[in-house]
PDB file of C-alpha atoms and ligand atoms in Angstrom:
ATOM      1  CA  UNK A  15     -93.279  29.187 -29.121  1.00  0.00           C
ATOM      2  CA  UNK A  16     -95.104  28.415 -32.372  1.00  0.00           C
ATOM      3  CA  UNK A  17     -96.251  31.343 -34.749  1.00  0.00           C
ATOM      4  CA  UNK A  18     -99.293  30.467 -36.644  1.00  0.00           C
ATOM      5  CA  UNK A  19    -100.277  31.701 -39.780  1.00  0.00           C
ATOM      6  CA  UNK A  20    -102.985  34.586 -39.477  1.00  0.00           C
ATOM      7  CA  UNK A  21    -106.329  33.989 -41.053  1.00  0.00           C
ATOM      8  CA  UNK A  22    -107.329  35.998 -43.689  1.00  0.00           C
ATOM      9  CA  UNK A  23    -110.093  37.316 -41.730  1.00  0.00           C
ATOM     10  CA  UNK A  24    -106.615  38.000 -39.208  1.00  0.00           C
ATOM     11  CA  UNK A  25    -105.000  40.026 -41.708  1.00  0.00           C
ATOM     12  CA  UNK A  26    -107.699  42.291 -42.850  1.00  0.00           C
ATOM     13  CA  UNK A  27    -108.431  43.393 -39.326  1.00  0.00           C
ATOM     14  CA  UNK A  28    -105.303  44.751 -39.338  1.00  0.00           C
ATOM     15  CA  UNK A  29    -105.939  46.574 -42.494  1.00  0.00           C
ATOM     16  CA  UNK A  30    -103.329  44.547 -44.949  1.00  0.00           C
ATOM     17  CA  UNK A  31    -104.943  42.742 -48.208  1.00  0.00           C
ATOM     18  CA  UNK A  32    -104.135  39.260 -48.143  1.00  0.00           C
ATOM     19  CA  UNK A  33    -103.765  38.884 -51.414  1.00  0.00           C
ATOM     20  CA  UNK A  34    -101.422  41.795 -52.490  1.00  0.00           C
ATOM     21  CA  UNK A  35     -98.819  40.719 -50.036  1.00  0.00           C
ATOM     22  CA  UNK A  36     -94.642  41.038 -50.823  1.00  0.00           C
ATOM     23  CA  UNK A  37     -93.352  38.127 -52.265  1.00  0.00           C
ATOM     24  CA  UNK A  38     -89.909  38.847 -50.473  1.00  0.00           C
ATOM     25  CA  UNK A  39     -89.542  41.530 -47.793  1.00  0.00           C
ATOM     26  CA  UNK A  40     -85.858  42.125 -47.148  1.00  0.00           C
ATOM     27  CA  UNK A  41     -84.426  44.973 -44.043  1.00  0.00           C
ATOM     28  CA  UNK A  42     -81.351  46.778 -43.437  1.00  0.00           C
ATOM     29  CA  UNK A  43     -80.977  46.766 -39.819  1.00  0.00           C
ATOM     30  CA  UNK A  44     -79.399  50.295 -39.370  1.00  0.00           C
ATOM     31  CA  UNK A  45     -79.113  52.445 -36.057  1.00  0.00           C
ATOM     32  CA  UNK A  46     -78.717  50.337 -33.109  1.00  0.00           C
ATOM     33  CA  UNK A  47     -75.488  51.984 -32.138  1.00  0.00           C
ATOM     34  CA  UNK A  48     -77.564  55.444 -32.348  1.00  0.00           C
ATOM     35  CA  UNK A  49     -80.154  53.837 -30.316  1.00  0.00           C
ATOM     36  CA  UNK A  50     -77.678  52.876 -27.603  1.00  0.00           C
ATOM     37  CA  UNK A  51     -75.687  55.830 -27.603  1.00  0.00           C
ATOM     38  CA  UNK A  52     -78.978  57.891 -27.544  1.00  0.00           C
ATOM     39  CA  UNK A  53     -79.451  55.858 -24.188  1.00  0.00           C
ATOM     40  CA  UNK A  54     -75.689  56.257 -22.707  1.00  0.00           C
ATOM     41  CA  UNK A  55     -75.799  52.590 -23.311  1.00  0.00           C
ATOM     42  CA  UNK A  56     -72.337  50.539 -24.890  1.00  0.00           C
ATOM     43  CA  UNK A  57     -73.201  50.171 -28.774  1.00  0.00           C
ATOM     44  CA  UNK A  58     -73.069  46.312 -28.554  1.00  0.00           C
ATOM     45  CA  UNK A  59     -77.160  46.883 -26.531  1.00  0.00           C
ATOM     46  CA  UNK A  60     -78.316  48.221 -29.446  1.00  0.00           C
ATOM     47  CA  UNK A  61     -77.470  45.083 -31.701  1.00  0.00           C
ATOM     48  CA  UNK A  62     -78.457  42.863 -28.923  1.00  0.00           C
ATOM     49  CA  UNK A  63     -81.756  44.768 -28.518  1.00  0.00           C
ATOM     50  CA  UNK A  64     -81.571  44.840 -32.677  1.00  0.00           C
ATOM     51  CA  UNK A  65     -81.777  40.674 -32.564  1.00  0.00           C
ATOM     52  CA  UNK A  66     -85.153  40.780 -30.717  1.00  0.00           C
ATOM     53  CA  UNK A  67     -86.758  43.191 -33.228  1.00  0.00           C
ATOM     54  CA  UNK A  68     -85.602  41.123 -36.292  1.00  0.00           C
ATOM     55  CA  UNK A  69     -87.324  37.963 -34.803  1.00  0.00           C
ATOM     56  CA  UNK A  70     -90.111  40.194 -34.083  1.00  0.00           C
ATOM     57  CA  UNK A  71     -89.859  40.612 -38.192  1.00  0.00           C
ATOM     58  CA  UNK A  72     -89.420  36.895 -38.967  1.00  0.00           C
ATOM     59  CA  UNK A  73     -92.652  35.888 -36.632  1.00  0.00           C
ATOM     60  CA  UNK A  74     -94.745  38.875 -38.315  1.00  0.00           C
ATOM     61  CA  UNK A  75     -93.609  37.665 -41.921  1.00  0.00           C
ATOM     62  CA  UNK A  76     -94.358  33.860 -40.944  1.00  0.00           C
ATOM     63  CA  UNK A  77     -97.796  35.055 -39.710  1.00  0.00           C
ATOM     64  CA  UNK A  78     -98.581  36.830 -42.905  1.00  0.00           C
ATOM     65  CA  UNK A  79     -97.569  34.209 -44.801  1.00  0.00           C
ATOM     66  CA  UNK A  80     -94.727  35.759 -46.709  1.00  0.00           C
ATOM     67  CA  UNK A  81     -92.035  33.524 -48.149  1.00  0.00           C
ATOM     68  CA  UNK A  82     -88.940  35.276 -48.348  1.00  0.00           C
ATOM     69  CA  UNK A  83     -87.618  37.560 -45.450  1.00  0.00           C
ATOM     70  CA  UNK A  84     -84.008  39.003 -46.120  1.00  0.00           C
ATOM     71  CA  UNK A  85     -81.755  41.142 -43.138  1.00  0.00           C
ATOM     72  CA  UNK A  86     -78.220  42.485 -44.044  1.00  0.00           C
ATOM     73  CA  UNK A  87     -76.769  41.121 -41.130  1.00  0.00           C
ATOM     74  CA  UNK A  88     -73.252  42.436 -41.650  1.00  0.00           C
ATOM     75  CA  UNK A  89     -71.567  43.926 -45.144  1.00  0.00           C
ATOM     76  CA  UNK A  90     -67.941  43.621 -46.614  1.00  0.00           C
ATOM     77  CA  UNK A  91     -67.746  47.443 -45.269  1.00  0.00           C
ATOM     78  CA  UNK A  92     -68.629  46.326 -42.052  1.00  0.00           C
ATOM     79  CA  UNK A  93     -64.772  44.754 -41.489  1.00  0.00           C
ATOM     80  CA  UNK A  94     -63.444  48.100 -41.276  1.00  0.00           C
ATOM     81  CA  UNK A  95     -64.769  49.192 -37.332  1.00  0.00           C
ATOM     82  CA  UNK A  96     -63.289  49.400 -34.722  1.00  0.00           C
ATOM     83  CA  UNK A  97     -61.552  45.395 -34.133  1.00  0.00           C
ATOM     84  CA  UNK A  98     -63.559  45.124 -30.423  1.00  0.00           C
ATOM     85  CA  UNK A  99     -66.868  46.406 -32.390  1.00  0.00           C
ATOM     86  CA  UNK A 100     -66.410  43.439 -35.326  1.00  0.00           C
ATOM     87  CA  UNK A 101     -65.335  40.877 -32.750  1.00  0.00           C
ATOM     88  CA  UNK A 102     -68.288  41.238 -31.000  1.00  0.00           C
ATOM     89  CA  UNK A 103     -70.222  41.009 -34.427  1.00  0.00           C
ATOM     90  CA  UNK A 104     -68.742  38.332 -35.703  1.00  0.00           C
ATOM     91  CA  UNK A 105     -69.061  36.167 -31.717  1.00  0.00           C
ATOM     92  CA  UNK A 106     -73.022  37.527 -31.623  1.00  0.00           C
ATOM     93  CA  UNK A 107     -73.867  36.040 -34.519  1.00  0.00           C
ATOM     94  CA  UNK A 108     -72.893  33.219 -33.834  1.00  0.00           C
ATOM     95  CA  UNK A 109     -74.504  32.942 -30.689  1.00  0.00           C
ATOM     96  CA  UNK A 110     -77.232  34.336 -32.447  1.00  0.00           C
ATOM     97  CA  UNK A 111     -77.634  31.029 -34.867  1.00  0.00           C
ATOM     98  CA  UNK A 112     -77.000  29.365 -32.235  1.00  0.00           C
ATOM     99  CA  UNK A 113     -79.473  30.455 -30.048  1.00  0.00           C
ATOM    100  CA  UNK A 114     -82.028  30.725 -33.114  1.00  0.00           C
ATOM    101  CA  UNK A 115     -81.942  27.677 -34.827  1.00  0.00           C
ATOM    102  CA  UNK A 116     -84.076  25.164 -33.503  1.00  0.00           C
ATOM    103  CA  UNK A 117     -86.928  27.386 -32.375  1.00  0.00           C
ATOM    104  CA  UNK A 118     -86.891  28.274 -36.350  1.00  0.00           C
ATOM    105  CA  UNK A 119     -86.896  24.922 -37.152  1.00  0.00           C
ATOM    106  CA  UNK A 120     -89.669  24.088 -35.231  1.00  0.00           C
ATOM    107  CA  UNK A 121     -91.526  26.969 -37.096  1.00  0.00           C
ATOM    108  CA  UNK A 122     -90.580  25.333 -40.222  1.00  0.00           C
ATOM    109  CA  UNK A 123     -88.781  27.781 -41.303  1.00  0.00           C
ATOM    110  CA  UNK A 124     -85.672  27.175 -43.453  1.00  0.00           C
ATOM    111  CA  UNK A 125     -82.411  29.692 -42.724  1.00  0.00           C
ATOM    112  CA  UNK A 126     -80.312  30.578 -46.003  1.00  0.00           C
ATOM    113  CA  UNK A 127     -77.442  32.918 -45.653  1.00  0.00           C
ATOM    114  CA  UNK A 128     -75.883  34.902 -48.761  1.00  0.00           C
ATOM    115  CA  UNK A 129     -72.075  36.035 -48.619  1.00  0.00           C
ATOM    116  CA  UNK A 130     -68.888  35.966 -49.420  1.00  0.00           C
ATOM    117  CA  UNK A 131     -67.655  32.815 -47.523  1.00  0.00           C
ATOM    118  CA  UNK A 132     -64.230  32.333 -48.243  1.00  0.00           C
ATOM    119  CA  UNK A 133     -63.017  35.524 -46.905  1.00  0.00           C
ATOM    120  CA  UNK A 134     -62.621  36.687 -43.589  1.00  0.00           C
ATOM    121  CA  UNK A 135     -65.432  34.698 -41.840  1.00  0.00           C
ATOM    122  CA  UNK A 136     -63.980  32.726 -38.949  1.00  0.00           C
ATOM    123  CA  UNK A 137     -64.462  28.955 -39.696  1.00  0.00           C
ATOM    124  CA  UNK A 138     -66.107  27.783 -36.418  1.00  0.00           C
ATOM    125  CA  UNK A 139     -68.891  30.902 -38.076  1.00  0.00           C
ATOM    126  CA  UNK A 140     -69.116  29.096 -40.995  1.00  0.00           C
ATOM    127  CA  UNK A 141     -69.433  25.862 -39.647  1.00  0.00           C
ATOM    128  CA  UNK A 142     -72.476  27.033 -37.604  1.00  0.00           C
ATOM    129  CA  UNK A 143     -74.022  28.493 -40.552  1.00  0.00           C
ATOM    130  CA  UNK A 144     -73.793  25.570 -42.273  1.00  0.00           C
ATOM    131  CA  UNK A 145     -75.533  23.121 -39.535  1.00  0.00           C
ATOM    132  CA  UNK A 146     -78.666  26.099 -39.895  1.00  0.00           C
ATOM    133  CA  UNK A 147     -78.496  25.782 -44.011  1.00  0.00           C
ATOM    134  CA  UNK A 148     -79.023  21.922 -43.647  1.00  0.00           C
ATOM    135  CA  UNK A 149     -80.875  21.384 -40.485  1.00  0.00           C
ATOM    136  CA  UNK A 150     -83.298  23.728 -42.151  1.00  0.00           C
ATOM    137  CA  UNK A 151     -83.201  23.317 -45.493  1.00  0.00           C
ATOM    138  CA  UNK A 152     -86.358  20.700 -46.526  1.00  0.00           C
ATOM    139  CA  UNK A 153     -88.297  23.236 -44.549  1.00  0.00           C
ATOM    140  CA  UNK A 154     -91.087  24.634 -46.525  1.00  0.00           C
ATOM    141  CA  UNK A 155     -92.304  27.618 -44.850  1.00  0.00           C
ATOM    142  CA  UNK A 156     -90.595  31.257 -44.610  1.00  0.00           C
ATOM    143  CA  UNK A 157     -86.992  31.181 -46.334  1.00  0.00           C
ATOM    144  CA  UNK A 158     -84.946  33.750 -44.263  1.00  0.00           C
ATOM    145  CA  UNK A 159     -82.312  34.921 -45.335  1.00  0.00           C
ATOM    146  CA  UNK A 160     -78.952  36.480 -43.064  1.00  0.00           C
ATOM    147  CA  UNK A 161     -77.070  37.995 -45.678  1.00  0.00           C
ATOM    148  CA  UNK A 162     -73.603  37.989 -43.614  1.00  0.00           C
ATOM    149  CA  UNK A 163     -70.331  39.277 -45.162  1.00  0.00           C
ATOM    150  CA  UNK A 164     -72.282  40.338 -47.887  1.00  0.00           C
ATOM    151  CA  UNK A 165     -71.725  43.231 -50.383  1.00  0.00           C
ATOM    152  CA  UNK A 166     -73.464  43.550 -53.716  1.00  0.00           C
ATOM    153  CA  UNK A 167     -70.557  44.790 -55.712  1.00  0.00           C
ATOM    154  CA  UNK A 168     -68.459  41.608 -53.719  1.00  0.00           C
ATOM    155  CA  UNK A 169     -71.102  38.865 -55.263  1.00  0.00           C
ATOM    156  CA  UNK A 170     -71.272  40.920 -58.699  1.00  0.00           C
ATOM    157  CA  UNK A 171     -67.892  40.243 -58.931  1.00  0.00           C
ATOM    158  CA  UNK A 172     -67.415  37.081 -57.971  1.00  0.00           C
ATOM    159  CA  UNK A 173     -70.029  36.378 -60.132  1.00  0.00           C
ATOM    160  CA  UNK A 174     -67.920  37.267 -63.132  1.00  0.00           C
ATOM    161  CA  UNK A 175     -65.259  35.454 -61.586  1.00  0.00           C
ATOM    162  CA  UNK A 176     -67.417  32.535 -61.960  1.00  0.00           C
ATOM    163  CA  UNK A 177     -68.641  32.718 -65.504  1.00  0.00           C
ATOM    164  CA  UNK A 178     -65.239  33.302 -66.530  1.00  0.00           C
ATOM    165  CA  UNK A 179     -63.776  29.999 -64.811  1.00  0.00           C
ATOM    166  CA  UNK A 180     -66.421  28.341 -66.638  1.00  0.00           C
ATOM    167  CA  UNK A 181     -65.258  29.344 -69.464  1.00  0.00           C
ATOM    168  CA  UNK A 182     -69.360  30.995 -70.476  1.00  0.00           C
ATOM    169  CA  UNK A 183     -68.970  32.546 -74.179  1.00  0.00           C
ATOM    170  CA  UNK A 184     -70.049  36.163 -74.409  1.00  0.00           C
ATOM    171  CA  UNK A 185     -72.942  35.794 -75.784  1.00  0.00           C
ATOM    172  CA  UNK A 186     -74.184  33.683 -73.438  1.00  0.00           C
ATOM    173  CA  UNK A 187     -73.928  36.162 -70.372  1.00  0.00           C
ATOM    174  CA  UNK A 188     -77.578  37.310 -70.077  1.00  0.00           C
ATOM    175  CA  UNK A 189     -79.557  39.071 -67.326  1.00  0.00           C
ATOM    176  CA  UNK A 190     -80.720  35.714 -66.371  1.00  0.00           C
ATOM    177  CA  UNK A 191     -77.690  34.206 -66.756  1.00  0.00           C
ATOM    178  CA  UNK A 192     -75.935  36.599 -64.388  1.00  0.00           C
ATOM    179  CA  UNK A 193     -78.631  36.088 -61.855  1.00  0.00           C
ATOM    180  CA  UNK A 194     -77.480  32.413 -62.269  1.00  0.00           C
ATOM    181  CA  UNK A 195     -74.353  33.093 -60.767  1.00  0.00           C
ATOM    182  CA  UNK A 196     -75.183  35.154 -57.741  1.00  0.00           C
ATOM    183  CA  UNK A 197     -75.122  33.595 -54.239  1.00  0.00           C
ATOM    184  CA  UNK A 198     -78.345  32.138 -54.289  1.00  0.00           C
ATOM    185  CA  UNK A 199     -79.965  32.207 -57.758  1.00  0.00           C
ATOM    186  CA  UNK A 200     -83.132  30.865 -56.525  1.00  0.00           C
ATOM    187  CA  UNK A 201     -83.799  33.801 -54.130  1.00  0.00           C
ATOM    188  CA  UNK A 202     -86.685  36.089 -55.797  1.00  0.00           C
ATOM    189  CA  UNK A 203     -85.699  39.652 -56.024  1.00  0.00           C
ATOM    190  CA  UNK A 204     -86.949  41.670 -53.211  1.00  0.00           C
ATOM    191  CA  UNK A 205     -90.265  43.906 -53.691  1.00  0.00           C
ATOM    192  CA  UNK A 206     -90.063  45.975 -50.824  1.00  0.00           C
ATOM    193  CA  UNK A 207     -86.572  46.979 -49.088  1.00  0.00           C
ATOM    194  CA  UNK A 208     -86.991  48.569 -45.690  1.00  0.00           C
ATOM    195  CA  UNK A 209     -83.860  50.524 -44.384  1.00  0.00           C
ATOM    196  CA  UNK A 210     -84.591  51.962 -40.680  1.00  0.00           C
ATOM    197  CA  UNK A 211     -82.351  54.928 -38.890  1.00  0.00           C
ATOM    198  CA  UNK A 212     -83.206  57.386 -41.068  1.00  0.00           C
ATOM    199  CA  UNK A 213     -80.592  56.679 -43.544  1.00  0.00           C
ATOM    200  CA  UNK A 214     -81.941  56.768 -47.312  1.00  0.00           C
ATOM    201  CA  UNK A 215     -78.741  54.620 -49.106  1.00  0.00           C
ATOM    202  CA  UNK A 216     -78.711  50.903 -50.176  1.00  0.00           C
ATOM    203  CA  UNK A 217     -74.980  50.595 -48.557  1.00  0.00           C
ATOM    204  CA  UNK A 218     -74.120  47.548 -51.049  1.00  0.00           C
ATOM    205  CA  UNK A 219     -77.201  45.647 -49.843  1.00  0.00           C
ATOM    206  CA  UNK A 220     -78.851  43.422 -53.084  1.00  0.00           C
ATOM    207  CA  UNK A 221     -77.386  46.135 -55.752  1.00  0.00           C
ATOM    208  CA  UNK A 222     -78.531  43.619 -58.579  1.00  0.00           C
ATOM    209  CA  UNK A 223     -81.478  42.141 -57.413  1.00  0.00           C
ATOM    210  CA  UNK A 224     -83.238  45.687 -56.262  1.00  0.00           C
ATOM    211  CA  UNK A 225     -83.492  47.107 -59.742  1.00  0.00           C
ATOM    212  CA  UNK A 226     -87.132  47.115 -59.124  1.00  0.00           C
ATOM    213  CA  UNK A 227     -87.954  47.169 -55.947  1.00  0.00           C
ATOM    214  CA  UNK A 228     -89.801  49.660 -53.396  1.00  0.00           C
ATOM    215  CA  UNK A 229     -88.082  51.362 -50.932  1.00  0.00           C
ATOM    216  CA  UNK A 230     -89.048  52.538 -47.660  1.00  0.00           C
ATOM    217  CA  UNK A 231     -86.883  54.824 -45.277  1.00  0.00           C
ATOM    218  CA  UNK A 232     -88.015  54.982 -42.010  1.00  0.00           C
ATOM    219  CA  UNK A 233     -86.986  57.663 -38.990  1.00  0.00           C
ATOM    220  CA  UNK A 234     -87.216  54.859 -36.324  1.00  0.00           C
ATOM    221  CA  UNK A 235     -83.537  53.008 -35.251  1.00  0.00           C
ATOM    222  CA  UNK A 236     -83.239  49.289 -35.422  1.00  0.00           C
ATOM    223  CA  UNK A 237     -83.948  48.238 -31.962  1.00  0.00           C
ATOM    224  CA  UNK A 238     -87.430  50.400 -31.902  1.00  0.00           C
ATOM    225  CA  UNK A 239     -88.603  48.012 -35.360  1.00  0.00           C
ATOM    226  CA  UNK A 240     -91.184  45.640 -34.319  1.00  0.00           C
ATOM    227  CA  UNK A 241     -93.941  43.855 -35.299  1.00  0.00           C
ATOM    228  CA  UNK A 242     -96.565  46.941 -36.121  1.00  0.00           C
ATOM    229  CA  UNK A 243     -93.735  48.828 -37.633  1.00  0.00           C
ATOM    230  CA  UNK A 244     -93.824  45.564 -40.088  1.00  0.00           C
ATOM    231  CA  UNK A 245     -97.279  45.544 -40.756  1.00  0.00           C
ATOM    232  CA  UNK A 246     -97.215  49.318 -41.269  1.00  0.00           C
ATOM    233  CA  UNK A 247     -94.528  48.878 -44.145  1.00  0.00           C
ATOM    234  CA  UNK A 248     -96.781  45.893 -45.616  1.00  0.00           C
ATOM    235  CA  UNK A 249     -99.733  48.784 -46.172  1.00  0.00           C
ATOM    236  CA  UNK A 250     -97.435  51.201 -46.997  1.00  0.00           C
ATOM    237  CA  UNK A 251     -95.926  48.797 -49.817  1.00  0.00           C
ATOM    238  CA  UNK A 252     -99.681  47.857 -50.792  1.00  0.00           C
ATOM    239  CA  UNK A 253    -100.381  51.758 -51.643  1.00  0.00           C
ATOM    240  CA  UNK A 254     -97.157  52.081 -54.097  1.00  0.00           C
ATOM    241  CA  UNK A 255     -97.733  51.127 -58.254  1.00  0.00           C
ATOM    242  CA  UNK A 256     -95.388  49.372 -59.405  1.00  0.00           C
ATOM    243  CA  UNK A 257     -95.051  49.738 -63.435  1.00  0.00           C
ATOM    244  CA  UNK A 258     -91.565  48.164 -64.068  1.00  0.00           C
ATOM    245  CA  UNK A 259     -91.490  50.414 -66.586  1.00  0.00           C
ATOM    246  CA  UNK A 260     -94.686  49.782 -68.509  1.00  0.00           C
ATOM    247  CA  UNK A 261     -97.383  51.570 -67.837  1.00  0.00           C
TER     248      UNK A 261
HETATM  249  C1  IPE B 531     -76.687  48.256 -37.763  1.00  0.00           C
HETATM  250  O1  IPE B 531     -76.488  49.198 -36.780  1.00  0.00           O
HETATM  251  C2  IPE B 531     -75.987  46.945 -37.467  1.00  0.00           C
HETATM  252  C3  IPE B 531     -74.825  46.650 -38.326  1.00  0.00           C
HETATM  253  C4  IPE B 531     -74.354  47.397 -39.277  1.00  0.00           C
HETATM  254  C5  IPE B 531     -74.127  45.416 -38.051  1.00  0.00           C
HETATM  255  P1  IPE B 531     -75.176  50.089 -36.732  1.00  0.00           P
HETATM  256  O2  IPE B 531     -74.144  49.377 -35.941  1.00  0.00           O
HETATM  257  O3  IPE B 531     -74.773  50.492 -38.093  1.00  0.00           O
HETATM  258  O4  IPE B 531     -75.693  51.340 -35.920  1.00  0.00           O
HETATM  259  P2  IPE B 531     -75.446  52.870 -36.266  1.00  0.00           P
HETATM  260  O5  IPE B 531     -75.834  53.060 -37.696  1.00  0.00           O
HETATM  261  O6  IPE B 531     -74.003  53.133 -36.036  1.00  0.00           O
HETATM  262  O7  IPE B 531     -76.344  53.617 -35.339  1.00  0.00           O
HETATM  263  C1  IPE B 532     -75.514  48.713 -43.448  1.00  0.00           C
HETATM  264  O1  IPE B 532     -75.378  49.534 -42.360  1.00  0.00           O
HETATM  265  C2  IPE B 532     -75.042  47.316 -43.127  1.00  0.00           C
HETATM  266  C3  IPE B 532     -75.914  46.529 -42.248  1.00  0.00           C
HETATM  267  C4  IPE B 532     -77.078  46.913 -41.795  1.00  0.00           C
HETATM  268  C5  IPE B 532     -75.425  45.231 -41.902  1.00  0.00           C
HETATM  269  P1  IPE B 532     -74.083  50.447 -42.126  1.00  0.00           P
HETATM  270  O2  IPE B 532     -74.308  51.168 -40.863  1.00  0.00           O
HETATM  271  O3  IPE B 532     -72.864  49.619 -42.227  1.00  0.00           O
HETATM  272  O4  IPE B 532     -74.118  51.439 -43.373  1.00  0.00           O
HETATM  273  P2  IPE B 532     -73.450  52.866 -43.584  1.00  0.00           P
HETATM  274  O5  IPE B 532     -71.992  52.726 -43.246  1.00  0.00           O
HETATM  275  O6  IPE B 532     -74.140  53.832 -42.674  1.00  0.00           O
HETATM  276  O7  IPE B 532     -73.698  53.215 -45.012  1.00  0.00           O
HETATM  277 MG1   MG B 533     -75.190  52.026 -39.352  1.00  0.00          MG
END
């Protein structure tokens, strides 16, 4: 399966301006144990039901033509459910990478993760992730991003951690500076930040980077996101004016 870039022509139809797209779209996956339990069904169907609507997200953002996609794939809260609920987690996405990989490839698309690695993530994880990073990584279309074992306070302070093992004098720790430091410096901040489930908190997700960005709380659970639900965000995003402050 190949996704092909929509022509411009494409993307009006569907009522989205082409040229007042997101720069990076990035989604907190929330509710797919709601949306299993709401069906009597184990929680783990909801995040294996959740895995087809975030590649519904990925195709819709490669279509567009937007560069940077971002999930939260699983935050340094996370660790504390139930052990069964984390080992199967921690085993899906894995599989999921797995699984993933070379069709993204093929799409040219190249797979970054952001996290704390050196805690708690099972090695044979890491070693998968790594394969994706550099299988993937002279890829020049959509940069997605899993951020896995992620928490913004986590990387906030482990970027302080950093500047202080290199020994960076005071007055040298700037805004972009600090930015330098974070997991992956070269990741744009996010414009739009989608949370589904009906919960309206950030839960640790890109504290830093989201200073500016729009947010959009949606009613629907995980595993009911798809494609339209995308493009509907995209024209909701379009409609918001952004001032950063000025006016
Ligand atoms: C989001 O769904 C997936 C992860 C946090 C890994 P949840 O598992 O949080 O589902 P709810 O919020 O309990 O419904
Ligand atoms: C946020 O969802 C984390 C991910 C989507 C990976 P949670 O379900 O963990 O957030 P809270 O606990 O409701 O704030
Ligand atoms: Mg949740």
């Amino acid at each position: 399966m190949v996704t092909k870039k929509l022509t411009t022509k494409e993307i009006q139809k569907i009522k989205i301006d082409p040229k007042a797209l997101p720069n990076h779209v990035s989604v907190i996956m929330d509710g797919n144990g709601r949306w299993a339990q709401d069906r009597s069904l184990p929680r783990t169907e909801g995040h294996l039901q959740g895995e087809q609507a975030l590649f519904e997200c990925v195709e819709a953002a490669i279509e567009l033509g937007i560069p940077w996609l971002t999930a939260y794939g699983f935050s340094t809260e996370n660790w504390k459910r139930p052990k069964e609920e984390v080992r199967f987690l921690i085993n899906f996405n894995k599989e999921t990478i797995r699984k993933r990989r070379d069709e993204l490839h093929e799409r040219n698309v190249r797979i970054q993760f952001i996290g704390r690695e050196n805690w708690r993530i099972p090695k044979t994880l890491l070693k998968d992730m790594d394969n994706a990073r550099d299988l993937t990584k002279d890829n020049t279309g959509l940069t997605f991003t899993v951020a896995f074992n992620y928490g913004g306070r986590a990387e906030i302070v482990d970027a302080i951690q950093c500047m202080i093992k290199d020994k960076l004098d005071p007055s040298k720790i700037t805004e972009k500076q600090i930015t330098k430091y974070l997991y992956n410096p070269e990741m744009p901040d996010p414009d739009l930040v989608i949370r589904t489930s009906g919960e309206q908190r950030l839960s640790n997700f890109l504290l830093w980077q989201s200073a500016y960005s729009e947010f959009l709380f949606l009613n629907e659970m995980w595993p009911d996101f798809n494609k339209r639900s995308f493009h509907k965000a995209i024209r909701e995003y379009q409609n918001r004016a952004r001032r950063f402050g000025d006016l």
